[in-house]
mmCIF file of C-alpha atoms and ligand atoms in Angstrom:
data_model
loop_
_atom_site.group_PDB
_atom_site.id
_atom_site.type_symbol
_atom_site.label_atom_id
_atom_site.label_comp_id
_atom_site.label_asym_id
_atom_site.label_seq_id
_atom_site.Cartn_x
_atom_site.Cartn_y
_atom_site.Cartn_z
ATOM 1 C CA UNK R 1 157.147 135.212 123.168
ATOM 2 C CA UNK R 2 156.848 136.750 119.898
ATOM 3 C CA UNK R 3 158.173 135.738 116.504
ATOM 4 C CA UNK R 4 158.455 137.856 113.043
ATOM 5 C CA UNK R 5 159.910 136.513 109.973
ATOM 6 C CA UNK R 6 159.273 137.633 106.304
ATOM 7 C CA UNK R 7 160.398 136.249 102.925
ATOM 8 C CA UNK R 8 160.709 137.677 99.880
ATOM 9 C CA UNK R 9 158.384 137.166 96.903
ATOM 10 C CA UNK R 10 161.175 137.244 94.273
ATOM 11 C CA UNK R 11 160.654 133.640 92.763
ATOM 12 C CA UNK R 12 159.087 130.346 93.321
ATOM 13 C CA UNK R 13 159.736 128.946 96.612
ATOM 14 C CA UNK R 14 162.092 125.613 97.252
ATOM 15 C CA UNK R 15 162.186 122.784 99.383
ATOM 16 C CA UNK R 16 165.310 125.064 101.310
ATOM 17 C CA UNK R 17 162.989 127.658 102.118
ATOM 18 C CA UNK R 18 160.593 125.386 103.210
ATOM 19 C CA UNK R 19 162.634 123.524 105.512
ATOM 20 C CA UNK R 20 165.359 126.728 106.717
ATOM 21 C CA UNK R 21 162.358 128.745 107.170
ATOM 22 C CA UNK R 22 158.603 128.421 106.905
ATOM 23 C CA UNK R 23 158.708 125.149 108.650
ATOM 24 C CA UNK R 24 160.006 126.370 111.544
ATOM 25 C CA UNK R 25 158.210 129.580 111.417
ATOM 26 C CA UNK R 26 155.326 127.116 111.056
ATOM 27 C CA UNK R 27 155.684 125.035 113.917
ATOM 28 C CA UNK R 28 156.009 127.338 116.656
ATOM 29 C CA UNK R 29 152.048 128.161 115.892
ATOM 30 C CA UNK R 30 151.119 126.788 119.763
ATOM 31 C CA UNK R 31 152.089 129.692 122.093
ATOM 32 C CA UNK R 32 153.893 131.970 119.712
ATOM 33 C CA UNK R 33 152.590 135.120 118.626
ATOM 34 C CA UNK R 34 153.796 134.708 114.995
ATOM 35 C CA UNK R 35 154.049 137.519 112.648
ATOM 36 C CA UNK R 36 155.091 136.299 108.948
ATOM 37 C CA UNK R 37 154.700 138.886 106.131
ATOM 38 C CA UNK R 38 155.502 138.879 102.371
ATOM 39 C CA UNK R 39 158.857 140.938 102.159
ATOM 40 C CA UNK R 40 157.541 142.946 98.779
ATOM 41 C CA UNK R 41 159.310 146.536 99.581
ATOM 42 C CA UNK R 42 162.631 144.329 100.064
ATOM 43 C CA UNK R 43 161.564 142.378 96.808
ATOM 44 C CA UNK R 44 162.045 146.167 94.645
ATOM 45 C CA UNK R 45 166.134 145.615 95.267
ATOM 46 C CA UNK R 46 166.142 142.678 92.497
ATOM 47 C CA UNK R 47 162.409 142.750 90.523
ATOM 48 C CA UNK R 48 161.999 145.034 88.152
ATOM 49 C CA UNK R 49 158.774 143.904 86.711
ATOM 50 C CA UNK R 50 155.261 145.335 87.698
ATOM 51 C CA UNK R 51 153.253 142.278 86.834
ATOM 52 C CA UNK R 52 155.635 139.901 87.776
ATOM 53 C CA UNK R 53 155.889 141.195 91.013
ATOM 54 C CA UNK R 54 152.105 140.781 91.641
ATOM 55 C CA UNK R 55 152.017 137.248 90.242
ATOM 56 C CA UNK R 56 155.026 136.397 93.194
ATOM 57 C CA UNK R 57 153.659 138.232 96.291
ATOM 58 C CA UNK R 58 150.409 135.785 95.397
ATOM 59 C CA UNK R 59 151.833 133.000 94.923
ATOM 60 C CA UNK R 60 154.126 133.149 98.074
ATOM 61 C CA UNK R 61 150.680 133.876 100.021
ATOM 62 C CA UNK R 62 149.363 130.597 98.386
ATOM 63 C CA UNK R 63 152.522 128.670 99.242
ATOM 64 C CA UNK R 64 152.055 129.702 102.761
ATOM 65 C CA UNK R 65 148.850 129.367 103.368
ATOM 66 C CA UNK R 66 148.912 125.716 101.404
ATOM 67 C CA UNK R 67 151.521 124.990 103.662
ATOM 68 C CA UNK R 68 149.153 125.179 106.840
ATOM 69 C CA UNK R 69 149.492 128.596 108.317
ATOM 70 C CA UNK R 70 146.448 129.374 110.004
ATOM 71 C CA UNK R 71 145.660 132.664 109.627
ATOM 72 C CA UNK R 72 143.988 132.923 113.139
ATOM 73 C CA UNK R 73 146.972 132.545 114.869
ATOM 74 C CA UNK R 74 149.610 133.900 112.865
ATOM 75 C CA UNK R 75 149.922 138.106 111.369
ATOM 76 C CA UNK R 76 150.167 137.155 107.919
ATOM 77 C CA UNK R 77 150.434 140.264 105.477
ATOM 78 C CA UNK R 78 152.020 141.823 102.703
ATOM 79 C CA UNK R 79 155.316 144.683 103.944
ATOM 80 C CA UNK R 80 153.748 147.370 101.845
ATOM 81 C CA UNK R 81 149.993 147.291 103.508
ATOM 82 C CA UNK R 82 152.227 148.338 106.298
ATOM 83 C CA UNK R 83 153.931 151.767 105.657
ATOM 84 C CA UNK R 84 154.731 152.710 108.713
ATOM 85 C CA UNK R 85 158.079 150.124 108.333
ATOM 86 C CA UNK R 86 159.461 153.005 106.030
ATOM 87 C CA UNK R 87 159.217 155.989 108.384
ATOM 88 C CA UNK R 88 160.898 153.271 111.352
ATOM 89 C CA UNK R 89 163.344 152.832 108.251
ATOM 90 C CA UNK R 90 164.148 156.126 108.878
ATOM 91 C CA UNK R 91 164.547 156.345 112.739
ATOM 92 C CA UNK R 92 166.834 154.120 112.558
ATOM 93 C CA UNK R 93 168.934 155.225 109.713
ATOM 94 C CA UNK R 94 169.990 157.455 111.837
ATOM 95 C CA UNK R 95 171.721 155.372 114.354
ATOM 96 C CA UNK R 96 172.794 153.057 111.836
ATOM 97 C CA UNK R 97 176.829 152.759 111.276
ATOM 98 C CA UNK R 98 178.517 153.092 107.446
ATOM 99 C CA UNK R 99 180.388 150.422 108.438
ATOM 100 C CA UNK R 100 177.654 147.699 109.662
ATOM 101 C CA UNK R 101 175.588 147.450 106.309
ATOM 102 C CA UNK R 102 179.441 147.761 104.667
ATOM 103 C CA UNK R 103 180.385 144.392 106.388
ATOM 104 C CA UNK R 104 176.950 142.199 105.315
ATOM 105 C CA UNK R 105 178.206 139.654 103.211
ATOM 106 C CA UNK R 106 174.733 139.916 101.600
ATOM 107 C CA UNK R 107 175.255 142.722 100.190
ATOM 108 C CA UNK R 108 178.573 142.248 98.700
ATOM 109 C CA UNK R 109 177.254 138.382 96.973
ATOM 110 C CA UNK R 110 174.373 140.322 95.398
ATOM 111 C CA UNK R 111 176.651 142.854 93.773
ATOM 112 C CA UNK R 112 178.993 139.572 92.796
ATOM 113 C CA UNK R 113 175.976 138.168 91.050
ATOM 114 C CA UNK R 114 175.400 140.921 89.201
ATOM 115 C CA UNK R 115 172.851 143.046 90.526
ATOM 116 C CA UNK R 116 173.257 146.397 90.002
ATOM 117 C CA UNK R 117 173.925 148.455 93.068
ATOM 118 C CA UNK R 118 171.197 150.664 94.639
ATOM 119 C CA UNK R 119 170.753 152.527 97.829
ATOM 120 C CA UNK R 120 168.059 150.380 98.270
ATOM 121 C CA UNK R 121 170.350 147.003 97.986
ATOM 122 C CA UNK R 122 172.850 148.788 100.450
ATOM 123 C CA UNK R 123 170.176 149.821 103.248
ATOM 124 C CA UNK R 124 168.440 146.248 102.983
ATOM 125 C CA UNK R 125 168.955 145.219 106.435
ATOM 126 C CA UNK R 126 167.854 148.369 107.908
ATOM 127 C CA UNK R 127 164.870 147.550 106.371
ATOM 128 C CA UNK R 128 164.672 144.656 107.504
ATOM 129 C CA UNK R 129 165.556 145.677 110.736
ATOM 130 C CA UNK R 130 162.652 147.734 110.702
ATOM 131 C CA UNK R 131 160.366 144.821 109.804
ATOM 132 C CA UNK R 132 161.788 143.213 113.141
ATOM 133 C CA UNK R 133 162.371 146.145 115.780
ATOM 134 C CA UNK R 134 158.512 147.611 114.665
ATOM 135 C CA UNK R 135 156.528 144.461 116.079
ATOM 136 C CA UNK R 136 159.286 144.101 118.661
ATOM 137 C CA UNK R 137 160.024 140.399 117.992
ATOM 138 C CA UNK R 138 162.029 138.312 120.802
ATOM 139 C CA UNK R 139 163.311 135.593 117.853
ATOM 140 C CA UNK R 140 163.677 135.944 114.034
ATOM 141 C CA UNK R 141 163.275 132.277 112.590
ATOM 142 C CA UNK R 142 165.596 132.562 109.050
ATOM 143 C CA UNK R 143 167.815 130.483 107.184
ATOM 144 C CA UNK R 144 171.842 130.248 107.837
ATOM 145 C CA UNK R 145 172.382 132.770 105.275
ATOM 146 C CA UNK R 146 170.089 135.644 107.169
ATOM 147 C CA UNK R 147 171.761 135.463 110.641
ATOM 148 C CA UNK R 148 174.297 138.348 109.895
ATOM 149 C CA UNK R 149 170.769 140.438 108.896
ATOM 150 C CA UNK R 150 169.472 139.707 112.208
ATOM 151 C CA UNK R 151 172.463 140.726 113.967
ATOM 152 C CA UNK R 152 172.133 144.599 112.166
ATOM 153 C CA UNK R 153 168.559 144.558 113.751
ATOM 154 C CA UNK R 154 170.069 143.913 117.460
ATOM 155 C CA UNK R 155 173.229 146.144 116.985
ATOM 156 C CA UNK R 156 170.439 148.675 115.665
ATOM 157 C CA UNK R 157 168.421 148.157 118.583
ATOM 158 C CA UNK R 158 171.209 148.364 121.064
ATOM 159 C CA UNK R 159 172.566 151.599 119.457
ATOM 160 C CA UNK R 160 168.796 153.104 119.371
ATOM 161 C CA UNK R 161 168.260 151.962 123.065
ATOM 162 C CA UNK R 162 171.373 153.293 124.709
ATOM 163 C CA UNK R 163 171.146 156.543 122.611
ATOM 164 C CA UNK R 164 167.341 157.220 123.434
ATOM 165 C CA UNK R 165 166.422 155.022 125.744
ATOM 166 C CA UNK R 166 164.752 151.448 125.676
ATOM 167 C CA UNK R 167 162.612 151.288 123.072
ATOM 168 C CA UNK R 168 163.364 148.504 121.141
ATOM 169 C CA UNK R 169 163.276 144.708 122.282
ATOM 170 C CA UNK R 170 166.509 143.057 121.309
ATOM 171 C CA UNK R 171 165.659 139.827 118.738
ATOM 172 C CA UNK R 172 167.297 136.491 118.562
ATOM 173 C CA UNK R 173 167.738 134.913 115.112
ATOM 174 C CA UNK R 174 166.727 131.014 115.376
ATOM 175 C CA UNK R 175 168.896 129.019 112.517
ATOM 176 C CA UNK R 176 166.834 126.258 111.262
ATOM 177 C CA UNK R 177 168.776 123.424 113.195
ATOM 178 C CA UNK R 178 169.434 120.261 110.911
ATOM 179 C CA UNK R 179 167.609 122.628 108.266
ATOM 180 C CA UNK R 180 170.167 125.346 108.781
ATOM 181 C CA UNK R 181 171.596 124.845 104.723
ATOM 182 C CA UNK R 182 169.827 123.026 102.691
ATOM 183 C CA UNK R 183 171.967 121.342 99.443
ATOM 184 C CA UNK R 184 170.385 121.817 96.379
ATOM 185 C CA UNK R 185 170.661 119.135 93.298
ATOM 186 C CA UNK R 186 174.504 120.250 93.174
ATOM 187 C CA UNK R 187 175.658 120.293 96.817
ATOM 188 C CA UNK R 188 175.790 124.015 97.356
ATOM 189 C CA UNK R 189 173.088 125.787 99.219
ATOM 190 C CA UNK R 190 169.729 125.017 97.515
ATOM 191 C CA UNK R 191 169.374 128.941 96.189
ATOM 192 C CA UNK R 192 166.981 130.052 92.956
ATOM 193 C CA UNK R 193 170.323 131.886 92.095
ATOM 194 C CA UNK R 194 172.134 128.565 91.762
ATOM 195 C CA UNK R 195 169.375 127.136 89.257
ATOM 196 C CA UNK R 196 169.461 123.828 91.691
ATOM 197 C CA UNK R 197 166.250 123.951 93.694
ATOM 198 C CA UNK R 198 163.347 121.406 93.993
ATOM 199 C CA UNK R 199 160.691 123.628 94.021
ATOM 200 C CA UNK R 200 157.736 122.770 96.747
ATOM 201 C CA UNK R 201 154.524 122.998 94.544
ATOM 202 C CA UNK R 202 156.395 122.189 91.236
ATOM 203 C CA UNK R 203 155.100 119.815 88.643
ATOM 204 C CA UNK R 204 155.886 115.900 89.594
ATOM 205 C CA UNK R 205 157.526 115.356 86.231
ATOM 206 C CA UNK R 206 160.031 117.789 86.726
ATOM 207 C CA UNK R 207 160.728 117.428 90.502
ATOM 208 C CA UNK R 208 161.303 113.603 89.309
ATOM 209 C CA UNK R 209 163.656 114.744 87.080
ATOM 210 C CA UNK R 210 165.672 117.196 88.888
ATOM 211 C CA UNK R 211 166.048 114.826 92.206
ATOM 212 C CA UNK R 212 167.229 112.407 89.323
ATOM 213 C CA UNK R 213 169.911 115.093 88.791
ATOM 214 C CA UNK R 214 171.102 115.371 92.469
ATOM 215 C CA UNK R 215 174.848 114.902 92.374
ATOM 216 C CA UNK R 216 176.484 112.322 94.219
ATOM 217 C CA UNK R 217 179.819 110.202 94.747
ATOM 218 C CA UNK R 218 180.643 107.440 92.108
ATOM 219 C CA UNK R 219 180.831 104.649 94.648
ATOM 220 C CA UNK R 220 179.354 101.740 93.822
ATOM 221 C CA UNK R 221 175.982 100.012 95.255
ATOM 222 C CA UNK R 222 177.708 97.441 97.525
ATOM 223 C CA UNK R 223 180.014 100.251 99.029
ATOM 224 C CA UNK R 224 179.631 101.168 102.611
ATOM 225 C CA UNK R 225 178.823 105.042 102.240
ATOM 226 C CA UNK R 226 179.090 108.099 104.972
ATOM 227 C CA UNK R 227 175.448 109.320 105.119
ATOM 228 C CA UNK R 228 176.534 112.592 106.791
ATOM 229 C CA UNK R 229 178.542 113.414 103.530
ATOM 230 C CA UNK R 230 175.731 112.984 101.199
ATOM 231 C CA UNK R 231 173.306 115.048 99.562
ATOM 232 C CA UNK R 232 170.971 112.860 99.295
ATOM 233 C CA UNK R 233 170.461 111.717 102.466
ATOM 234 C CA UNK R 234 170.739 115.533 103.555
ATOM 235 C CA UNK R 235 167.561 115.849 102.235
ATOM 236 C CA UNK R 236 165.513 112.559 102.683
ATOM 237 C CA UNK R 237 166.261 113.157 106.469
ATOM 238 C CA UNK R 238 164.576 116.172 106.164
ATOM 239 C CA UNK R 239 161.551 114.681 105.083
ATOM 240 C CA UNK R 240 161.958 111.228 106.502
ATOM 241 C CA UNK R 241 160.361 109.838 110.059
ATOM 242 C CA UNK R 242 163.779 109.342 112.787
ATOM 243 C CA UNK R 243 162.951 105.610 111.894
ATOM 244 C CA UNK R 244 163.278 105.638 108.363
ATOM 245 C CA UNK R 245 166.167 107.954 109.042
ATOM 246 C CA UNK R 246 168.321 105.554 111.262
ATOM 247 C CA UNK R 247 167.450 102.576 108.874
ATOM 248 C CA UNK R 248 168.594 104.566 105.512
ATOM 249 C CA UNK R 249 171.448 105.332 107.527
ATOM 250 C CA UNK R 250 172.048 101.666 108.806
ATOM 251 C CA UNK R 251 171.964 100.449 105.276
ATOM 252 C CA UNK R 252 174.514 103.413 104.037
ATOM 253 C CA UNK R 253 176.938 102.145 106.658
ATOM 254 C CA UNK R 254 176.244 98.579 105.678
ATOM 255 C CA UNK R 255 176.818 99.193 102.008
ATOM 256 C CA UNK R 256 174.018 97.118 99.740
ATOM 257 C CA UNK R 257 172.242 100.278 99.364
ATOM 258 C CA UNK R 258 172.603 102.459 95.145
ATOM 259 C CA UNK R 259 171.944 106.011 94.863
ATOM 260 C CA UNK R 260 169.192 105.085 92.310
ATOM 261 C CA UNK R 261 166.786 103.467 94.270
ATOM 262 C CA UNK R 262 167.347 106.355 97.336
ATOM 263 C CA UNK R 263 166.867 108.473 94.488
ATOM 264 C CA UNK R 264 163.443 106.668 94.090
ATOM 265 C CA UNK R 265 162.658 106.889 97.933
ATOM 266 C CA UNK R 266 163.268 110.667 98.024
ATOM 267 C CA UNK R 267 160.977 111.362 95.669
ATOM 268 C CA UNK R 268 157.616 109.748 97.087
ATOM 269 C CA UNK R 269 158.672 111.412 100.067
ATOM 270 C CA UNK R 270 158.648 114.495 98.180
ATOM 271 C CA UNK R 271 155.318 113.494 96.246
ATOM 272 C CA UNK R 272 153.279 112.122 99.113
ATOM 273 C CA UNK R 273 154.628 114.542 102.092
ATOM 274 C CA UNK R 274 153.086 117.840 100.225
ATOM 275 C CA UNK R 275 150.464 116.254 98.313
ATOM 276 C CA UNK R 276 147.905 117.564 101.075
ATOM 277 C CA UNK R 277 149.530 121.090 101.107
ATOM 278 C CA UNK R 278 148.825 120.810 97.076
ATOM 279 C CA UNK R 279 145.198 119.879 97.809
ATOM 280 C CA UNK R 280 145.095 122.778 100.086
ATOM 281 C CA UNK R 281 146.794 125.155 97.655
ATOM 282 C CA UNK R 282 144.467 123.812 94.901
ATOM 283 C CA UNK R 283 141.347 125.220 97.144
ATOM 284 C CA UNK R 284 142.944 128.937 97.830
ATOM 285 C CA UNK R 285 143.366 129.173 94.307
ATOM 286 C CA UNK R 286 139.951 128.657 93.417
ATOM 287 C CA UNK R 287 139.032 131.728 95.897
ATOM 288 C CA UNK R 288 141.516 135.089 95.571
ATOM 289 C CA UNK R 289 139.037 136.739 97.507
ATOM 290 C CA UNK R 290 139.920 134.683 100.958
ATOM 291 C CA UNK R 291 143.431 135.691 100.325
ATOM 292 C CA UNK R 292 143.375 138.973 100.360
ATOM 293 C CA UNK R 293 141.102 139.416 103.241
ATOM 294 C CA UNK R 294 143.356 137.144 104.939
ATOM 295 C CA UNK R 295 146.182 139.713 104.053
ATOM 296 C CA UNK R 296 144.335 142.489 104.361
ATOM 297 C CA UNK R 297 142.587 141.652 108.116
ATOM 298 C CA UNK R 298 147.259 140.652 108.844
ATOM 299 C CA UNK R 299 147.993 144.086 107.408
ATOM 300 C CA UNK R 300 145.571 146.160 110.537
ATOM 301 C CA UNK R 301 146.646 144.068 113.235
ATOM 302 C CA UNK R 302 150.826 145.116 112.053
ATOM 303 C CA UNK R 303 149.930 148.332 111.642
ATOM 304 C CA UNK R 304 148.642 148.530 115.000
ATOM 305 C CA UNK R 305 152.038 146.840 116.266
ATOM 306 C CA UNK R 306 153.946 149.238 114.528
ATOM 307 C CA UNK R 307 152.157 152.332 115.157
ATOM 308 C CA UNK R 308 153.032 151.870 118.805
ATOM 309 C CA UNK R 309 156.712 150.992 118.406
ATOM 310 C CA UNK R 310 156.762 153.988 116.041
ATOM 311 C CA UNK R 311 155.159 156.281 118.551
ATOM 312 C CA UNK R 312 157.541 155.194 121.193
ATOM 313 C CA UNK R 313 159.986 155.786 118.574
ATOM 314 C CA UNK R 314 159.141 159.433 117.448
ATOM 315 C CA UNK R 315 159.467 160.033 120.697
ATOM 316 C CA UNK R 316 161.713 159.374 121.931
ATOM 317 C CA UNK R 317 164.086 160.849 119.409
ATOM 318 C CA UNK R 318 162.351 164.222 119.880
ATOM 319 C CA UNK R 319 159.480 164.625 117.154
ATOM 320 C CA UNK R 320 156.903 164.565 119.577
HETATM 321 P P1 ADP Y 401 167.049 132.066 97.684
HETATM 322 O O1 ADP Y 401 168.437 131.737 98.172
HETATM 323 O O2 ADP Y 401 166.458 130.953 96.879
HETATM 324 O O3 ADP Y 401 167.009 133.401 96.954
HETATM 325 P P2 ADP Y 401 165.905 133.535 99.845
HETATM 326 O O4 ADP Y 401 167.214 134.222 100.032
HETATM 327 O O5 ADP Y 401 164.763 134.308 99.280
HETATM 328 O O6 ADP Y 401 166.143 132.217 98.966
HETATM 329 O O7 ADP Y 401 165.498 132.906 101.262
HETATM 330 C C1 ADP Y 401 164.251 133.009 101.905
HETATM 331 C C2 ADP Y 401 164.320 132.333 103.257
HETATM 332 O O8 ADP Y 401 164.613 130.931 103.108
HETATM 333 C C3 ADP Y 401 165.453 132.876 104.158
HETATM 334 O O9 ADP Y 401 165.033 132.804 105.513
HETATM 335 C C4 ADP Y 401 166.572 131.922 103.918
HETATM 336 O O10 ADP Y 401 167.482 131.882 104.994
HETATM 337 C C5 ADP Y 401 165.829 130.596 103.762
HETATM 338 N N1 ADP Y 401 166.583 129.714 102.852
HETATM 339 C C6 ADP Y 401 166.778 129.889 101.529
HETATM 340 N N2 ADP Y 401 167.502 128.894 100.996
HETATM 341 C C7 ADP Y 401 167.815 128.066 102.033
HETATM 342 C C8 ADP Y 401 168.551 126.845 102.139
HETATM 343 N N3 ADP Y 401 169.114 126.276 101.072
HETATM 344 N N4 ADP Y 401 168.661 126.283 103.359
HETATM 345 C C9 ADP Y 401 168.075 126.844 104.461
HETATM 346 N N5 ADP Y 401 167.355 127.991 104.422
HETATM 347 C C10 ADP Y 401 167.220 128.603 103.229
HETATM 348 N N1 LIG Y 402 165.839 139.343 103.926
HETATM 349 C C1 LIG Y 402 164.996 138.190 104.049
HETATM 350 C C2 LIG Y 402 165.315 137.225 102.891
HETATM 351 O O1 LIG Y 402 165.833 137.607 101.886
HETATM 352 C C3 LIG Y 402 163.530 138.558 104.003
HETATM 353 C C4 LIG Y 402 163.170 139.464 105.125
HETATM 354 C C5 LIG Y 402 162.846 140.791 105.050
HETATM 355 C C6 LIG Y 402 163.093 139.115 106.512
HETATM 356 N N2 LIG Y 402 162.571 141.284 106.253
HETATM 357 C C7 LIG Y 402 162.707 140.297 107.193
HETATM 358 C C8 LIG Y 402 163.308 137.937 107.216
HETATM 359 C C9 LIG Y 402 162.559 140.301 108.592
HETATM 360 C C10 LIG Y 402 163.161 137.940 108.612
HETATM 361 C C11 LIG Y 402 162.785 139.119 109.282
HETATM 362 O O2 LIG Y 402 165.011 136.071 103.009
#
């Protein structure tokens, strides 16, 4: 069983990514063979600024690497170390409809937000498929909002396959169960586009403030409430024990319980729950030199995987 995911380093990263996606990427560590690499080529659709840029792929290392992947047992590296993806890009360009990359909603709610179109922006997923299809992943662990991407990668893998023959192991996307959406502090997805995140490694004051902020109904603090139709508890679940969960529930139902003080609760979970990964962040910090070897000594063992896959590839299709 194999698993690739990547992520983007386009911004700081929020308690939705943690939960729709490095979380679970994270805990399939025993048995897995997990590839996880730092999306920077895809990053060059939306970031425009050199230094920037830098500052983001390092940081999303840290965050990762904070977080408790163990670089041992997981093929953690940064997309461009790895240039083979591009000429894979290519391959399978060439099989790759008009109409499939003209159907990702993706593409369409970047263009809504204002991001100006590019080539690039438009042949994202095949990309990405790439990314997938070169290590030949069986599952793709990603948030809700990146199962249509991993649905290009099989249809591109199918259409490859059948035109070539098999070359290509057809992935799975896993949706990040209960984590599948995470609501930011306004009830729509938690997204760095919608300015409502909780950011994992962000200063205490502010976090305080923002979960503060988290929108919920008026009703009043001896009012039975539904806890499946709050925020709030949509995200203290998430970081909660099943215990604790059932009891905050419990007390919902029962009414007796005020937004405020679950307000409160939320936020030591928040505190205390990634205080160690904070600790552990603190030490990477102190040694840039560990993290790049550690992306570095990721980036050979990919290019291995993909120099296979692109060999079977090349082929295949008639260049060798
Ligand atoms: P953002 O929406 O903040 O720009 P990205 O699109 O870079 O986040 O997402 C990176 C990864 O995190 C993807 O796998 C995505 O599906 C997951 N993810 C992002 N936001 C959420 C969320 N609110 N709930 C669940 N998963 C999420
Ligand atoms: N498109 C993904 C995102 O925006 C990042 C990504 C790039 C990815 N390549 C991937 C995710 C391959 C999973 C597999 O979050």
């Amino acid at each position: 069983m194999r698993i690739l995911s990547g992520i983007q380093p386009s911004g700081t990263l929020h308690l939705g990514n943690y939960f729709g996606m490095m979380k679970p990427c994270l805990d399939y560590q025993a048995g897995a063979e997990k590839f996880l690499f730092i999306a920077d080529y895809h990053a060059l659709t939306t970031v425009r600024d050199p230094a920037a840029l830098r500052v983001n792929v390092r940081n999303v290392a840290l965050d990762f690497l904070a977080c408790g992947l163990d670089p041992e047992r997981t093929v953690f590296y940064r997309q461009s170390d790895v240039p083979e993806v591009q000429e894979l890009t290519w391959l399978l360009s060439v099989v790759t409809p008009m109409g499939l990359l003209e159907r990702c909603h993706s593409y369409k709610d970047k263009l809504a937000k204002g991001i100006p179109a590019s080539h690039a922006l438009f042949a994202y997923p095949v990309l990405m498929s790439a990314d997938i299809l070169g290590v030949q992943s069986d599952a793709v662990p990603v948030g809700q909002d990146q199962k249509q991407h991993v649905e290009v990668a099989r249809d591109i893998a199918i259409k490859f396959n059948n035109a070539f023959g098999e070359v290509f192991k057809v992935p799975e996307p896993v949706i990040g169960g209960a984590a599948a959406v995470v609501p930011g502090l306004d009830g729509q997805k938690m997204s760095k586009s919608y300015h409502n995140t909780i950011d994992l490694f962000g200063d205490l004051k502010e976090t305080k403030k923002r979960v503060m902020r988290i929108v919920t109904d008026s009703k009043t603090v001896d009012e039975p409430k539904d806890p499946d139709a709050c925020n709030l508890f949509a995200l203290y679940r998430l970081l909660a024990s099943d215990a604790e969960r059932d009891d905050l529930a419990a007390r919902y139902r029962a009414g007796g319980v005020g937004y405020g003080e679950v307000k409160k609760m939320l936020f030591e979970k928040i505190a205390s729950g990634f205080e160690p990964f904070r600790r552990r962040r603190g030490e990477f910090e102190r040694d840039p030199g560990r993290v790049e070897d550690v992306l570095r000594a990721g980036a050979a063992r990919a290019r291995a995987e993909l120099k296979k896959t692109l060999q079977m590839a090349r082929q295949a299709i008639g260049l060798e």
